[in-house]
XYZ file of C-alpha atoms in Angstrom:
185
model
C -7.744 37.240 2.000
C -7.721 33.399 2.882
C -4.772 31.412 1.745
C -5.732 27.846 0.058
C -3.281 24.937 0.615
C -4.432 21.968 -1.384
C -2.809 18.725 -0.470
C -3.215 15.858 -2.901
C -2.918 12.167 -1.345
C -3.715 10.999 2.227
C -0.816 8.766 2.668
C 2.086 9.378 5.105
C 3.458 12.650 3.029
C -0.049 14.069 2.672
C -1.088 13.321 6.271
C 2.285 14.886 7.681
C 1.923 17.793 5.099
C -1.604 18.778 6.247
C -0.655 18.266 10.025
C 2.441 20.173 9.570
C 0.656 23.136 7.936
C -2.197 23.037 10.559
C 0.576 23.266 13.304
C 2.440 26.050 11.713
C -0.834 27.919 11.126
C -1.950 27.546 14.702
C 1.648 28.528 16.125
C 1.415 31.776 14.106
C -2.352 32.356 14.956
C -3.084 32.302 11.125
C -6.678 31.884 10.833
C -6.707 32.985 7.218
C -5.271 29.607 6.072
C -7.382 26.655 4.634
C -5.763 23.510 4.550
C -7.412 20.697 2.524
C -6.589 17.212 1.638
C -8.021 15.587 -1.492
C -7.870 11.849 -1.665
C -10.214 8.875 -2.369
C -10.654 7.707 1.222
C -9.921 9.599 4.692
C -7.707 6.945 5.813
C -3.905 6.113 6.188
C -3.030 2.783 4.764
C 0.277 1.166 6.125
C 1.511 -0.120 2.843
C 5.059 -1.123 4.164
C 3.082 -3.935 6.136
C 0.672 -5.248 3.528
C 2.697 -8.474 3.508
C 1.309 -9.314 6.952
C -1.860 -11.152 7.898
C -5.105 -9.465 8.663
C -4.286 -6.659 6.045
C -7.634 -4.985 6.718
C -6.420 -3.938 10.153
C -3.607 -1.689 8.730
C -5.796 1.040 7.919
C -6.079 4.175 10.350
C -9.001 6.512 9.830
C -7.847 10.182 9.412
C -10.967 12.162 9.645
C -10.892 12.467 13.465
C -7.359 13.664 13.368
C -8.349 16.075 10.470
C -11.225 17.335 12.626
C -9.226 18.140 15.577
C -6.502 20.037 13.628
C -9.032 22.021 11.365
C -7.822 20.386 8.023
C -10.797 19.682 5.510
C -11.045 16.450 3.796
C -12.186 16.357 0.193
C -13.336 12.947 -1.041
C -12.383 12.446 -4.590
C -9.697 11.599 -7.256
C -7.614 14.291 -8.872
C -7.955 14.238 -12.688
C -6.112 17.360 -13.961
C -4.166 20.314 -12.414
C -4.272 23.589 -14.124
C -1.390 25.479 -12.818
C -2.115 28.681 -14.714
C -5.696 29.186 -12.874
C -4.449 27.291 -9.690
C -7.222 24.854 -9.728
C -7.387 21.050 -9.461
C -10.169 19.305 -11.218
C -11.208 16.182 -9.364
C -13.949 13.261 -9.692
C -16.214 13.646 -6.571
C -18.321 10.894 -5.079
C -20.964 11.424 -7.612
C -18.638 11.008 -10.585
C -18.853 14.815 -11.289
C -15.744 16.742 -12.590
C -15.401 19.462 -9.787
C -12.821 22.178 -9.553
C -10.844 23.191 -6.335
C -8.885 26.338 -6.237
C -5.504 26.624 -4.480
C -2.698 28.978 -3.629
C -0.251 26.451 -2.635
C -0.338 22.716 -3.971
C 1.343 19.841 -2.327
C 1.701 16.557 -4.471
C 1.739 13.684 -2.160
C -0.131 11.217 -4.265
C 2.387 8.324 -3.808
C 3.175 5.372 -6.403
C 0.941 3.373 -8.481
C 1.922 -0.151 -9.903
C 1.747 -0.429 -13.688
C 0.553 -4.016 -14.020
C -0.389 -3.889 -17.762
C 3.434 -3.466 -18.642
C 3.802 -7.312 -18.094
C 1.540 -9.493 -20.296
C -0.565 -11.568 -18.030
C 0.372 -9.988 -14.741
C -3.019 -8.312 -14.093
C -4.624 -11.575 -14.402
C -2.213 -14.218 -12.851
C 0.002 -12.148 -10.472
C -0.329 -10.711 -6.940
C 1.038 -7.793 -5.503
C 1.132 -5.848 -2.083
C 0.983 -2.435 -3.520
C -2.502 -1.444 -2.403
C -4.795 -2.508 0.314
C -7.457 -4.117 -2.208
C -4.519 -6.420 -3.808
C -3.060 -7.232 -0.498
C -6.754 -8.414 0.573
C -7.060 -10.507 -2.772
C -3.652 -11.991 -1.939
C -4.592 -12.975 1.617
C -7.817 -14.356 0.380
C -6.290 -16.402 -2.281
C -3.702 -18.011 0.209
C -6.540 -18.774 2.731
C -8.544 -20.325 -0.046
C -5.695 -22.727 -1.017
C -6.327 -24.753 2.090
C -9.814 -25.405 0.734
C -8.568 -26.934 -2.396
C -8.730 -30.663 -3.053
C -5.421 -32.811 -2.431
C -3.350 -32.934 -5.635
C 0.026 -34.396 -6.707
C 1.166 -30.813 -7.653
C 0.837 -29.548 -4.140
C 3.372 -32.143 -2.893
C 5.649 -31.997 -6.060
C 8.317 -29.974 -4.473
C 8.324 -31.954 -1.262
C 8.657 -35.324 -3.194
C 11.422 -33.941 -5.532
C 13.581 -32.994 -2.482
C 12.705 -36.331 -0.825
C 13.864 -38.210 -4.082
C 17.048 -36.126 -4.255
C 17.947 -37.026 -0.810
C 17.416 -40.510 -1.290
C 19.308 -40.522 -4.145
C 22.397 -38.859 -2.585
C 21.999 -41.154 0.416
C 22.130 -44.201 -1.921
C 25.403 -42.958 -3.423
C 27.053 -42.471 -0.327
C 27.240 -38.553 -0.414
C 25.095 -38.083 2.851
C 26.600 -41.319 4.532
C 30.131 -39.808 4.189
C 28.962 -36.382 5.338
C 27.291 -37.706 8.273
C 30.063 -39.973 9.172
C 32.464 -36.982 9.207
C 30.044 -34.569 11.022
C 29.740 -37.203 13.741
C 33.280 -37.619 14.474
C 33.838 -33.852 15.119
C 37.696 -34.265 15.267
C 37.671 -37.196 17.831
């Protein structure tokens, strides 16, 4: 009888769980084990580096790796886990609710940001939690250069300049500069 291992999630934990199970099955010539990964996309997203530029390049396709190791990829989003019947219900590409049986289940779904807990965060804040939101931030930053000149853009610069001028006029910077210039001579 075939044993079914179902892994929910294709991040680092899900990918390594699938590859490790496939390696162990191959080492023990266990042809009666089916290893499947259920996730929205067959790709590894390097989330810790989403703060970098060119965020779209931080995605690695997993399908070629799964094909070589005998791991089945199931495209969908888990909706419900029925532990009594050992079944995961997921939404497939067509939007249908579809069951998938398992003997062993690995939960490797990662984390999700709860933006609705802070009023206005969803509309006015950026995050680096997912590829799509990191791309929105990257696009927003790029678009700022196209914005017209405004006093608000330079407000911090002018505030610092005015503070320096005020300190200079009161002698604070003059005395600090004079002391630094002597260096004990």
